[in-house]
């Protein structure tokens, strides 16, 4: 018995030691709660007391991050610009006295200055890339420390782009991404931005050989020794798949001289490698550990995917040797009311909707987007063109050029390990004034920071870049011979249907704008006008497939605000609230049947509906029934605007409207695969309430943001698209409605933007409108 007790105690002690060892090293500590915030009208010199230790910020608002500087109305045409401040008290443990302490803002809009305990530590131009600093000598371990951050989001000639009053999107403001604090010993893995080493710093993973049989993973790790003596370390690289160790290599007796650094390269062969691609987004994780005297003193986890992007002699894309056409979209990162201040979960949900929409590619327009969004693209299998900030603005100054050069450098250092990144858009989109030498330097930076084959710079001019981003409207307006280089249709489906001049000055719209024929259609404009958008995108996508472009990206996935304009830009396949328009289903139907069967009746089937019924499907044949009577069994459409499509839509001609039930049945090889039913909407009798989770359940402690939808439905469960009433909400719990406008229904559905708190709890939402009621209950984990 004593022996058994001894064994139990030994096991407990061993597990405890392993647990402590595993958790001694914290890669990053979030600092996102309990910030003090205030907008301050600075009419003269900077008030130095604001960043002082003694400043009384007790009357300031208490906020959590991500946070927007100003809650805006749904249509933003007078966005707040100005100065705002954030302050936070942080306590550094006394035990960290002799350690390295790093402070990182994932993003801060747009010009930032940071003080620690009253001392200015850093100023930073640009609102989309991280602001990172070593604050070791500014903090006082064992005591309370004051962080003060001043942000200025007014028009900026150093960062561009052009002034907000003429800009075609909004940049918003605030600490709209996360903040992290990282503590390390004085021997540590560097941060690639702070290390400032070309193609170095941190952990950099590349793939000298890509093959399912056996792939080679090259790992370069930069380690710094800030002790006063030469130190000996051990470096362990462990590759895991789904938590299981695949390969591990240890390098021992590595000496680093006092005050010096070292780059260590290890190549690991993975047999039977599971490669990353849009269809199979296989991810591995690399655990890099630095040990001294057998103890882990630093570690970093890097997710990666083994893949290779190549182009053949006809400039067609091959992913891991397989020819692949990428069907994609552009994306602005804006949400209603809160601007850019999306939670990590919300970033994932945006990516998930894009993947579910039938896309495998995103061109990020026109700036670096969230690390969480990049992670989601890796996980979901969305190929990315990653971009620096740039749109219709070039300032002929050294400050501006150097800002662009640094942005390109830091973008690559931030995102180089993401398998989703195909190319680097180190170009200022639609900016005619870019000189060749400027573009050449940006191209050179790309290849210096990411050396080797199959690395691609991208630009909207074909002068120096590896990939030419050509918008369809530019091709139509100014056709010219293609250079011998890969080409992607970077934007299409909007501007060429909106303005006859297809020009670049979108703030100077012509008088003959074709409103009803354009792709800028709201859900509330009705079925016929939404169908016009769907017809446009079908025509444009079909046309793109007749060119030698290896991909295309529709403009745009989500509606967005335009800054200067009195209306929202409505060419999105989904609206600002992420509700789909009919064109969304066209793209869904272009997926392979092996991935998922798609069948969608694109109609409300009421007395306003066209009697030519569109069915979007990737099946071989479709039967259409009206009130259980067979109308027709058809093959997909043929002829104009279908020639190049994988799956043309089906058009069924009904001579007249008859209320009742439409049913479409899809067949593959003569076998019924799927069906869709639409019932003529009747008078609504209740409200249906649901939450958009899109693959991520509601979460506490990340300022999670979700869309709550409320629909007016009849006894059949059909949404009535004519319902436009105002919804009142009663919420039991800590969720907060961010709408500053009334929660009004559009095409039968109203949306509330919910911000969740830090408490794990059950939320109950009751909705009321025009005598109708509904409720929804959900848990915050």
XYZ file of C-alpha atoms in Angstrom:
781
model
C 0.000 0.000 0.000
C 2.830 2.397 0.873
C 4.425 1.468 -2.449
C 1.227 2.371 -4.335
C 0.943 5.642 -2.441
C 4.535 6.426 -3.375
C 3.837 5.721 -7.026
C 0.757 7.982 -6.942
C 2.731 10.808 -5.319
C 5.487 10.432 -7.895
C 2.987 10.599 -10.754
C 1.290 13.666 -9.264
C 4.646 15.379 -8.730
C 5.726 14.560 -12.295
C 2.475 15.853 -13.797
C 2.686 18.983 -11.680
C 6.248 19.624 -12.831
C 5.261 19.080 -16.470
C 2.283 21.403 -16.068
C 4.464 24.102 -14.539
C 7.115 23.681 -17.205
C 4.492 23.967 -19.932
C 2.939 27.071 -18.459
C 6.016 28.897 -17.196
C 6.452 30.362 -20.688
C 3.569 32.573 -21.730
C 3.892 33.608 -25.376
C 1.697 36.706 -24.974
C -0.476 38.157 -22.224
C -3.535 40.035 -23.497
C -4.061 43.556 -22.168
C -7.515 44.196 -23.568
C -9.685 44.944 -20.560
C -10.277 48.078 -18.492
C -8.691 50.796 -20.596
C -9.589 54.421 -19.978
C -10.637 56.301 -23.110
C -11.393 59.890 -24.076
C -11.688 61.993 -27.223
C -9.898 65.281 -26.647
C -10.190 68.433 -28.702
C -6.624 69.705 -28.957
C -6.765 73.333 -29.995
C -3.197 74.194 -29.052
C -0.068 72.560 -27.711
C -0.178 69.006 -26.422
C -1.348 68.814 -22.825
C 1.615 67.022 -21.273
C -0.312 66.144 -18.143
C -2.415 63.598 -20.011
C 0.450 61.162 -20.314
C 1.823 61.832 -16.845
C 1.584 59.283 -14.047
C -0.446 61.643 -11.858
C -3.149 62.478 -14.421
C -6.664 61.791 -13.137
C -8.484 59.703 -15.766
C -11.234 58.506 -13.421
C -13.883 60.405 -15.387
C -12.848 58.846 -18.668
C -14.900 56.038 -20.184
C -13.800 52.480 -19.315
C -13.548 50.338 -22.435
C -12.355 46.930 -23.582
C -10.449 46.179 -26.774
C -10.954 45.924 -29.683
C -12.452 49.394 -29.473
C -13.564 52.030 -31.952
C -12.959 55.692 -31.235
C -16.483 56.616 -32.322
C -19.721 54.712 -32.797
C -20.954 55.776 -36.224
C -24.412 55.645 -37.851
C -25.186 52.942 -40.382
C -24.424 55.304 -43.273
C -21.129 57.030 -42.482
C -20.678 60.225 -44.486
C -19.321 62.438 -41.729
C -16.929 60.113 -39.941
C -15.324 61.351 -36.743
C -11.701 62.398 -37.154
C -9.575 63.774 -34.372
C -7.454 62.990 -31.339
C -8.260 60.283 -28.819
C -6.380 58.918 -25.839
C -6.180 55.568 -24.083
C -4.663 55.011 -20.657
C -4.124 51.800 -18.717
C -2.527 50.766 -15.444
C -0.465 47.598 -15.670
C 1.425 45.800 -12.941
C 4.654 43.998 -13.808
C 5.561 41.261 -11.307
C 8.620 42.031 -9.201
C 10.090 38.724 -10.359
C 10.341 40.162 -13.898
C 12.895 42.779 -12.820
C 15.706 41.429 -14.990
C 13.559 40.247 -17.905
C 12.729 41.582 -21.344
C 9.258 43.086 -21.669
C 7.659 43.783 -25.036
C 4.473 45.726 -25.726
C 2.503 45.288 -28.973
C -0.539 46.996 -30.446
C -1.873 44.813 -33.267
C -3.033 48.062 -34.895
C -3.814 51.638 -33.883
C -5.412 54.190 -36.194
C -3.528 56.076 -37.516
C -0.633 58.108 -36.078
C 0.200 56.881 -32.593
C 2.418 58.074 -29.744
C 3.010 55.897 -26.692
C 4.223 56.899 -23.222
C 5.190 54.576 -20.369
C 5.271 56.201 -16.921
C 5.362 59.636 -18.514
C 8.261 58.877 -20.875
C 7.673 58.807 -24.627
C 8.635 55.366 -25.906
C 7.534 55.414 -29.550
C 5.667 57.193 -32.279
C 4.341 55.300 -35.265
C 2.853 56.199 -38.632
C 0.157 53.953 -40.078
C -2.978 52.310 -38.766
C -2.914 48.752 -40.116
C 0.338 47.103 -39.035
C 1.576 46.312 -35.512
C 3.203 48.864 -33.251
C 5.860 46.964 -31.288
C 8.293 48.203 -28.650
C 10.744 46.987 -26.055
C 9.581 48.638 -22.822
C 11.967 46.844 -20.463
C 13.757 49.989 -19.317
C 10.573 52.063 -18.969
C 8.509 49.865 -16.638
C 8.906 49.373 -12.897
C 8.517 45.724 -11.853
C 6.628 45.297 -8.639
C 4.815 48.591 -9.076
C 1.906 50.032 -11.019
C 2.819 51.393 -14.438
C 0.881 53.851 -16.595
C 0.551 53.389 -20.346
C -0.763 56.396 -22.273
C -1.512 56.262 -26.007
C -2.440 59.205 -28.192
C -4.067 58.409 -31.549
C -4.666 60.780 -34.444
C -6.830 59.569 -37.343
C -6.995 62.843 -39.266
C -5.868 63.027 -42.913
C -2.158 62.252 -43.120
C 0.259 63.109 -45.928
C 2.835 60.593 -44.718
C 0.584 57.540 -44.713
C -2.105 58.560 -47.173
C -4.440 57.714 -48.730
C -6.286 60.726 -50.097
C -8.427 62.855 -47.740
C -11.490 61.227 -46.207
C -13.828 63.673 -47.941
C -12.733 62.118 -51.263
C -11.871 58.630 -50.054
C -14.023 55.719 -51.168
C -13.886 53.835 -47.872
C -13.577 54.684 -44.173
C -10.524 54.172 -41.970
C -12.308 54.777 -38.632
C -10.191 55.081 -35.465
C -9.136 53.717 -32.113
C -7.280 50.726 -30.696
C -9.371 48.500 -32.923
C -7.277 45.351 -32.574
C -5.739 43.620 -29.573
C -2.866 44.626 -27.295
C -0.373 42.106 -25.920
C 2.432 42.111 -23.352
C 5.214 39.546 -23.666
C 7.846 38.804 -21.024
C 11.055 36.936 -21.863
C 14.390 36.015 -20.368
C 17.428 37.850 -21.706
C 18.053 35.012 -24.105
C 15.028 34.972 -26.371
C 13.547 34.442 -29.805
C 13.375 37.888 -31.386
C 10.396 39.649 -32.890
C 10.989 39.978 -36.669
C 9.962 43.645 -36.748
C 12.171 44.679 -33.824
C 15.078 42.499 -34.986
C 15.044 44.380 -38.299
C 17.017 41.728 -40.163
C 16.358 41.250 -43.852
C 14.618 37.885 -44.309
C 15.284 37.197 -40.650
C 14.201 37.747 -37.092
C 11.815 35.522 -35.182
C 10.955 32.198 -36.787
C 10.845 32.015 -40.589
C 9.553 28.846 -42.277
C 10.096 28.037 -45.950
C 9.784 24.920 -48.110
C 12.799 23.969 -50.294
C 10.949 20.851 -51.433
C 7.187 20.327 -51.601
C 5.911 16.831 -52.247
C 3.363 14.507 -50.706
C 6.005 11.783 -50.684
C 8.489 13.876 -48.696
C 8.634 17.629 -48.082
C 11.476 19.630 -46.585
C 10.648 22.296 -44.007
C 13.361 24.913 -43.529
C 13.229 26.692 -40.169
C 15.330 29.772 -39.493
C 15.286 31.003 -35.899
C 16.840 34.200 -34.593
C 17.948 34.157 -30.942
C 19.377 37.127 -29.016
C 21.603 37.017 -25.917
C 21.408 40.189 -23.826
C 23.352 38.779 -20.888
C 26.868 40.046 -20.161
C 28.400 36.612 -20.661
C 28.560 34.038 -23.399
C 25.709 31.619 -22.882
C 25.072 28.057 -24.058
C 21.580 27.038 -25.196
C 19.693 24.149 -26.679
C 17.167 24.648 -29.498
C 14.339 22.170 -29.976
C 12.099 22.265 -33.050
C 8.980 20.089 -32.786
C 6.511 19.701 -35.658
C 3.019 18.549 -34.689
C -0.136 17.644 -36.601
C -3.400 17.691 -34.659
C -1.410 17.609 -31.435
C 0.655 14.566 -32.455
C 4.428 14.908 -32.781
C 5.510 14.325 -36.385
C 9.174 15.262 -36.188
C 11.501 16.723 -33.581
C 15.087 17.940 -33.829
C 17.375 19.185 -31.097
C 20.510 21.291 -31.511
C 22.695 21.342 -28.385
C 25.671 23.294 -27.074
C 24.908 26.418 -29.076
C 27.021 29.294 -27.800
C 25.908 32.916 -28.143
C 28.369 35.613 -27.171
C 27.413 38.380 -24.769
C 25.241 41.041 -26.405
C 25.153 39.118 -29.686
C 22.585 37.218 -31.696
C 22.588 34.103 -33.816
C 20.499 32.706 -36.670
C 20.002 28.962 -36.537
C 18.716 26.993 -39.520
C 17.282 23.511 -39.335
C 15.813 21.420 -42.133
C 13.266 18.761 -41.262
C 11.910 16.216 -43.738
C 8.255 15.242 -43.415
C 7.426 11.931 -45.087
C 3.862 11.484 -46.376
C 3.342 15.221 -46.053
C -0.207 16.551 -45.945
C -0.038 19.587 -48.219
C -1.983 22.838 -47.860
C -4.431 23.857 -50.598
C -7.862 25.509 -50.804
C -9.559 22.105 -50.876
C -7.323 20.607 -48.207
C -6.044 23.336 -45.869
C -3.789 21.035 -43.866
C -1.952 22.829 -41.087
C 0.999 21.829 -38.965
C 2.275 23.585 -35.876
C 5.914 24.224 -35.018
C 6.945 24.524 -31.403
C 10.287 26.278 -31.132
C 11.859 26.015 -27.679
C 15.021 27.583 -26.306
C 16.450 25.714 -23.314
C 19.226 26.593 -20.895
C 20.451 24.075 -18.342
C 17.551 21.842 -19.310
C 14.908 24.506 -18.613
C 12.698 26.052 -21.273
C 13.421 29.792 -21.210
C 11.529 30.806 -24.363
C 9.140 29.158 -26.748
C 7.022 30.117 -29.720
C 4.308 28.283 -31.621
C 3.989 28.915 -35.359
C 1.246 27.388 -37.462
C 2.228 26.630 -41.045
C 1.128 24.784 -44.145
C 3.344 23.114 -46.734
C 2.485 24.385 -50.194
C 3.979 25.683 -53.408
C 2.519 28.277 -55.796
C 3.962 28.069 -59.322
C 3.034 29.362 -62.773
C 3.484 27.411 -65.992
C 4.718 28.773 -69.315
C 1.175 29.995 -70.063
C 1.120 31.837 -66.726
C -1.519 29.565 -65.234
C -1.393 28.890 -61.511
C -0.462 25.523 -60.079
C -0.844 24.760 -56.380
C 1.388 21.856 -55.384
C 1.676 20.971 -59.055
C -2.075 20.993 -59.759
C -3.508 23.590 -62.122
C -5.974 25.734 -60.180
C -8.247 28.643 -61.070
C -8.985 30.821 -58.049
C -12.460 32.301 -57.739
C -12.406 35.157 -55.275
C -13.648 38.410 -53.834
C -12.324 41.629 -52.355
C -13.022 42.462 -48.725
C -13.191 45.599 -46.603
C -12.937 44.842 -42.877
C -15.711 47.227 -41.764
C -18.682 46.356 -39.564
C -21.749 48.548 -39.001
C -21.486 51.089 -36.176
C -18.185 49.778 -34.722
C -16.048 50.331 -37.830
C -12.921 48.192 -37.677
C -13.257 47.001 -34.056
C -13.996 43.350 -34.782
C -13.315 40.545 -32.333
C -11.107 37.660 -33.452
C -14.244 35.518 -33.681
C -15.910 38.102 -35.916
C -12.854 38.054 -38.191
C -13.178 34.281 -38.496
C -16.914 34.516 -39.197
C -16.237 36.921 -42.067
C -13.744 34.484 -43.600
C -16.118 31.557 -43.085
C -18.899 33.320 -44.995
C -16.502 33.923 -47.871
C -15.521 30.262 -47.980
C -19.156 29.159 -47.698
C -19.999 31.559 -50.541
C -18.071 29.409 -52.995
C -14.751 31.250 -52.933
C -11.207 30.039 -52.428
C -9.393 33.359 -52.793
C -9.414 36.859 -51.307
C -7.683 39.983 -52.449
C -7.341 42.079 -49.307
C -8.323 45.614 -50.214
C -6.613 47.946 -49.723
C -4.569 47.456 -46.554
C -3.203 44.819 -44.146
C -5.994 43.050 -42.322
C -6.202 41.377 -38.939
C -3.850 38.557 -37.896
C -6.977 36.681 -36.801
C -8.415 37.009 -40.314
C -5.150 35.723 -41.782
C -5.273 32.752 -39.395
C -8.831 32.031 -40.540
C -7.751 32.064 -44.189
C -5.051 29.511 -43.356
C -7.530 27.305 -41.518
C -10.352 27.514 -44.062
C -8.310 27.318 -47.261
C -8.584 30.838 -48.654
C -5.673 31.971 -50.824
C -4.743 35.590 -50.147
C -3.206 38.528 -51.959
C -1.812 40.511 -49.011
C -1.618 44.291 -49.464
C 0.005 47.372 -48.035
C -2.186 50.457 -47.567
C -2.584 52.291 -50.836
C -5.384 53.771 -52.890
C -5.324 56.612 -55.409
C -2.671 58.569 -53.543
C 1.047 59.193 -54.024
C 2.941 61.896 -52.180
C 6.267 62.814 -53.786
C 8.231 62.993 -50.524
C 10.881 60.838 -48.893
C 8.704 60.466 -45.800
C 5.865 58.975 -47.804
C 8.090 56.650 -49.833
C 9.926 55.459 -46.719
C 6.611 54.806 -45.032
C 5.553 52.622 -47.971
C 8.896 50.791 -47.970
C 8.624 50.109 -44.248
C 5.023 48.993 -44.620
C 6.017 46.450 -47.269
C 8.859 45.214 -45.087
C 6.762 44.839 -41.950
C 3.813 43.280 -43.799
C 6.019 40.480 -45.082
C 7.684 40.022 -41.701
C 4.261 39.754 -40.067
C 2.602 37.416 -42.579
C 5.395 35.411 -44.235
C 4.558 32.158 -42.390
C 0.912 32.137 -43.502
C 0.454 29.403 -46.126
C -2.539 31.294 -47.535
C -0.414 34.148 -48.934
C 0.138 33.788 -52.669
C 1.429 37.283 -53.381
C 2.318 40.634 -51.881
C 0.500 43.671 -53.262
C 3.265 46.186 -52.648
C 1.574 48.740 -54.865
C -0.654 51.758 -54.353
C -3.872 50.649 -55.980
C -5.180 52.798 -58.848
C -2.454 55.393 -58.269
C -1.270 56.676 -61.615
C 1.583 58.792 -60.208
C 3.756 55.942 -58.907
C 7.260 56.356 -60.402
C 9.006 53.270 -61.731
C 11.913 53.520 -59.266
C 9.424 53.522 -56.383
C 7.742 50.367 -57.670
C 11.131 48.763 -58.291
C 12.154 49.334 -54.683
C 8.915 47.792 -53.405
C 9.465 44.795 -55.665
C 13.073 44.495 -54.458
C 11.923 44.591 -50.828
C 9.531 41.703 -51.488
C 12.258 39.460 -52.845
C 14.819 40.513 -50.253
C 12.455 39.868 -47.345
C 11.211 36.574 -48.807
C 14.069 35.199 -50.907
C 13.755 32.163 -53.146
C 11.615 30.927 -55.986
C 7.828 31.130 -56.246
C 7.551 34.413 -54.350
C 5.477 37.076 -56.068
C 5.051 40.818 -55.861
C 1.799 42.216 -57.255
C 0.719 45.580 -58.586
C -1.965 47.268 -60.607
C 0.694 48.328 -63.126
C 2.599 45.799 -65.196
C 5.934 47.655 -65.139
C 7.976 45.753 -62.558
C 5.779 43.431 -60.521
C 5.589 39.640 -60.856
C 1.788 39.500 -61.011
C -0.363 42.067 -62.792
C -3.575 43.058 -61.021
C -5.876 44.207 -63.814
C -9.388 45.400 -63.022
C -11.983 44.450 -65.625
C -13.160 48.051 -66.015
C -9.599 49.093 -66.905
C -9.312 46.279 -69.437
C -12.569 47.398 -71.066
C -11.644 51.087 -71.064
C -8.013 50.737 -72.122
C -7.380 47.385 -73.789
C -3.694 46.748 -74.409
C -1.412 43.782 -75.164
C -0.630 41.705 -72.131
C 2.928 41.400 -70.935
C 4.264 37.916 -70.495
C 3.340 37.581 -66.834
C 0.607 36.088 -64.644
C -2.582 38.160 -64.613
C -5.454 38.247 -62.162
C -8.723 40.125 -62.596
C -8.325 42.099 -59.380
C -11.751 43.805 -59.426
C -14.838 43.297 -61.552
C -18.599 43.327 -61.591
C -19.195 46.755 -60.074
C -17.672 49.811 -61.677
C -18.056 48.701 -65.287
C -21.810 48.468 -64.660
C -22.039 51.670 -62.684
C -20.379 54.393 -64.741
C -19.954 54.652 -68.472
C -16.546 56.291 -68.154
C -15.070 53.505 -65.979
C -12.649 56.083 -64.666
C -10.653 56.383 -61.470
C -12.284 59.460 -59.946
C -15.085 57.781 -58.057
C -15.958 60.938 -56.166
C -16.901 62.667 -59.462
C -19.773 60.527 -60.612
C -21.313 61.250 -64.031
C -24.949 62.226 -64.350
C -25.829 59.198 -66.427
C -25.184 56.650 -63.692
C -27.187 53.543 -64.443
C -28.791 52.928 -61.065
C -31.143 50.089 -61.869
C -28.683 48.346 -64.220
C -25.753 48.491 -61.818
C -24.536 45.886 -59.347
C -25.091 48.282 -56.439
C -28.312 46.847 -55.143
C -29.641 46.704 -51.610
C -31.690 43.787 -50.361
C -34.490 46.250 -49.756
C -34.550 47.322 -53.420
C -36.394 44.128 -54.243
C -35.971 40.882 -56.051
C -35.794 42.269 -59.600
C -32.942 44.665 -58.836
C -31.023 42.071 -56.856
C -31.386 39.779 -59.839
C -29.825 42.500 -62.006
C -26.705 42.276 -59.837
C -26.747 38.493 -60.227
C -26.972 38.825 -64.023
C -24.073 41.274 -64.018
C -21.779 39.048 -61.987
C -22.613 36.036 -64.139
C -21.752 37.969 -67.303
C -18.546 39.378 -65.835
C -17.305 36.120 -64.316
C -18.035 34.282 -67.558
C -16.060 36.946 -69.433
C -13.113 36.687 -67.036
C -12.925 32.976 -67.722
C -12.386 33.733 -71.412
C -9.135 35.575 -70.632
C -5.849 34.049 -69.594
C -6.195 35.310 -66.025
C -5.432 32.645 -63.432
C -7.989 34.104 -60.975
C -10.621 36.774 -60.483
C -11.966 38.617 -57.447
C -15.394 40.224 -57.453
C -15.821 43.733 -56.035
C -16.919 43.248 -53.254
C -17.924 40.616 -50.687
C -19.638 42.957 -48.199
C -21.281 46.347 -48.633
C -19.242 49.147 -47.061
C -19.322 52.860 -46.322
C -17.741 55.307 -48.730
C -16.682 58.161 -46.469
C -17.742 61.062 -48.629
C -20.978 59.678 -50.042
C -24.583 59.896 -48.845
C -25.151 56.205 -49.402
C -23.515 52.873 -48.680
C -21.561 51.206 -51.499
C -23.937 48.324 -52.205
C -22.132 46.100 -54.679
C -21.553 43.514 -51.946
C -22.751 39.967 -52.361
C -23.818 40.411 -48.742
C -24.943 43.623 -47.123
C -23.220 45.362 -44.213
C -25.056 43.025 -41.825
C -23.715 39.986 -43.737
C -27.089 38.982 -45.135
C -26.872 37.456 -48.633
C -28.215 38.928 -51.827
C -29.237 36.683 -54.716
C -25.858 36.975 -56.465
C -24.288 35.230 -53.465
C -26.004 32.007 -54.526
C -24.664 32.245 -58.067
C -21.145 31.979 -56.679
C -22.115 29.207 -54.273
C -23.290 27.177 -57.244
C -19.868 27.381 -58.926
C -18.380 24.989 -56.380
C -17.666 21.411 -57.348
C -20.428 18.930 -56.603
C -17.804 16.813 -54.800
C -17.458 19.613 -52.253
C -21.132 20.255 -51.590
C -24.413 20.030 -53.495
C -25.890 23.477 -54.133
C -29.493 24.186 -55.122
C -31.138 27.554 -54.564
C -34.399 28.990 -55.865
C -33.584 32.660 -56.392
C -37.072 34.014 -55.774
C -39.459 35.087 -53.034
C -42.293 33.781 -55.236
C -44.790 36.510 -54.490
C -46.848 38.715 -56.811
C -43.818 41.001 -57.386
C -41.511 38.188 -58.477
C -40.356 37.718 -62.057
C -42.000 34.688 -63.636
C -38.681 33.635 -65.166
C -37.331 31.667 -62.221
C -33.579 31.354 -61.716
C -32.219 28.273 -59.986
C -28.552 28.257 -58.985
C -27.172 24.749 -58.778
C -24.127 22.601 -59.474
C -26.251 19.545 -60.258
C -26.708 18.013 -63.745
C -30.460 18.509 -64.053
C -33.196 20.272 -62.128
C -36.926 19.611 -61.913
C -39.224 22.495 -60.982
C -42.636 21.935 -59.421
C -45.385 24.444 -58.657
C -47.913 23.164 -56.130
C -46.653 19.624 -56.795
C -47.215 19.943 -60.554
C -44.083 19.399 -62.655
C -43.262 22.517 -64.678
C -40.168 21.189 -66.416
C -37.020 19.124 -66.056
C -34.072 21.004 -67.536
C -30.359 21.015 -68.148
C -28.407 24.181 -67.230
C -28.783 27.268 -69.420
C -26.635 27.510 -72.550
C -25.623 30.315 -74.873
C -24.555 33.843 -74.025
C -22.848 34.366 -70.665
C -22.740 30.656 -69.888
C -20.005 29.376 -72.213
C -17.194 29.352 -69.658
C -19.047 28.722 -66.426
C -18.558 25.537 -64.443
C -22.239 25.467 -63.576
C -24.547 27.823 -65.498
C -27.831 28.636 -63.777
C -31.188 27.218 -64.751
C -33.974 29.449 -66.065
C -37.554 28.187 -65.860
C -40.173 30.195 -67.752
C -43.495 30.405 -65.928
C -46.147 32.364 -67.793
C -47.888 33.723 -64.732
C -47.674 33.960 -60.992
C -49.697 31.461 -58.976
C -49.281 31.517 -55.203
C -48.160 28.349 -53.505
C -45.092 26.156 -53.264
C -42.185 26.088 -55.674
C -39.944 23.059 -55.334
C -36.666 22.502 -57.187
C -35.090 19.053 -57.224
C -31.478 18.547 -58.288
C -30.122 15.402 -59.961
C -26.616 14.099 -60.592
C -26.250 11.143 -62.955
C -30.016 10.688 -62.782
C -30.063 10.426 -58.991
C -31.847 12.922 -56.756
C -29.258 14.759 -54.680
C -30.917 17.774 -53.122
C -33.991 20.005 -53.195
C -35.080 23.527 -52.274
C -38.564 24.832 -51.468
C -39.969 28.375 -51.528
C -43.516 29.085 -50.340
C -45.333 32.299 -51.212
C -45.067 34.506 -48.106
C -48.253 35.236 -46.212
C -49.038 37.724 -43.479
C -46.394 37.389 -40.742
C -47.558 35.852 -37.487
C -44.392 35.840 -35.366
C -40.725 36.796 -35.235
C -37.890 34.380 -35.765
C -34.725 35.365 -33.869
C -31.308 33.804 -34.450
C -27.619 34.517 -33.984
C -24.994 34.387 -36.711
C -22.278 32.135 -35.324
C -20.628 31.093 -38.624
C -18.369 28.501 -37.070
C -17.543 30.384 -33.850
C -19.795 30.256 -30.806
C -20.199 33.439 -28.709
C -17.170 33.989 -26.492
C -16.474 36.009 -23.372
C -13.414 38.196 -22.778
C -12.680 39.196 -26.366
C -15.298 41.908 -26.922
C -17.003 39.464 -29.236
C -19.291 40.947 -31.877
C -22.184 39.054 -33.455
C -25.147 39.771 -35.674
C -28.571 39.053 -34.189
C -31.189 38.609 -36.901
C -34.938 39.093 -36.410
C -37.259 38.025 -39.250
C -41.015 38.330 -39.674
C -42.303 34.890 -40.638
C -45.716 33.416 -41.447
C -47.217 30.131 -40.262
C -45.123 28.262 -42.858
C -41.892 29.748 -41.509
C -41.493 31.877 -44.652
C -39.927 35.303 -44.266
C -42.162 38.098 -45.545
C -39.913 40.426 -47.617
C -42.414 43.293 -47.421
C -42.016 43.590 -43.644
C -40.122 46.814 -42.796
C -41.163 47.526 -39.218
C -38.968 48.669 -36.332
C -37.922 45.963 -33.877
C -37.653 46.551 -30.134
C -35.305 44.283 -28.191
C -35.202 43.322 -24.537
C -31.964 41.640 -23.478
C -31.496 39.685 -20.285
C -27.734 39.577 -19.777
C -24.626 41.612 -20.481
C -24.924 41.748 -24.291
C -25.136 45.289 -25.623
C -26.841 46.488 -28.812
C -24.413 48.714 -30.746
C -26.961 50.103 -33.241
C -27.327 53.851 -32.915
C -30.118 53.786 -35.489
C -33.440 52.057 -34.996
C -33.341 48.298 -35.596
C -35.440 48.352 -38.753
C -36.329 45.390 -40.925
C -35.156 45.363 -44.532
C -36.663 42.780 -46.871
C -38.206 41.103 -43.844
C -35.083 40.875 -41.656
C -33.774 43.307 -39.043
C -30.265 43.137 -37.617
C -28.844 44.131 -34.262
C -25.080 44.260 -33.750
C -24.406 42.679 -30.357
C -21.286 43.234 -28.300
C -20.708 40.637 -25.606
C -19.158 41.204 -22.206
C -16.608 39.307 -20.137
C -19.103 37.095 -18.305
C -19.847 33.490 -19.213
C -23.608 33.442 -19.014
C -26.879 32.700 -20.781
C -28.387 35.581 -22.756
C -32.100 35.785 -23.486
C -33.277 38.134 -26.240
C -36.949 39.040 -26.653
C -38.018 40.803 -29.844
C -41.244 42.712 -30.510
C -42.651 44.501 -33.554
C -46.147 45.377 -34.758
C -47.758 42.907 -32.372
C -45.347 40.107 -33.308
C -43.019 38.444 -30.845
C -40.051 36.119 -30.838
C -37.150 35.158 -28.610
C -33.739 33.523 -28.675
C -31.485 32.129 -25.975
C -27.746 31.553 -26.283
C -24.738 30.892 -24.091
C -21.521 32.884 -23.874
C -18.630 30.486 -23.255
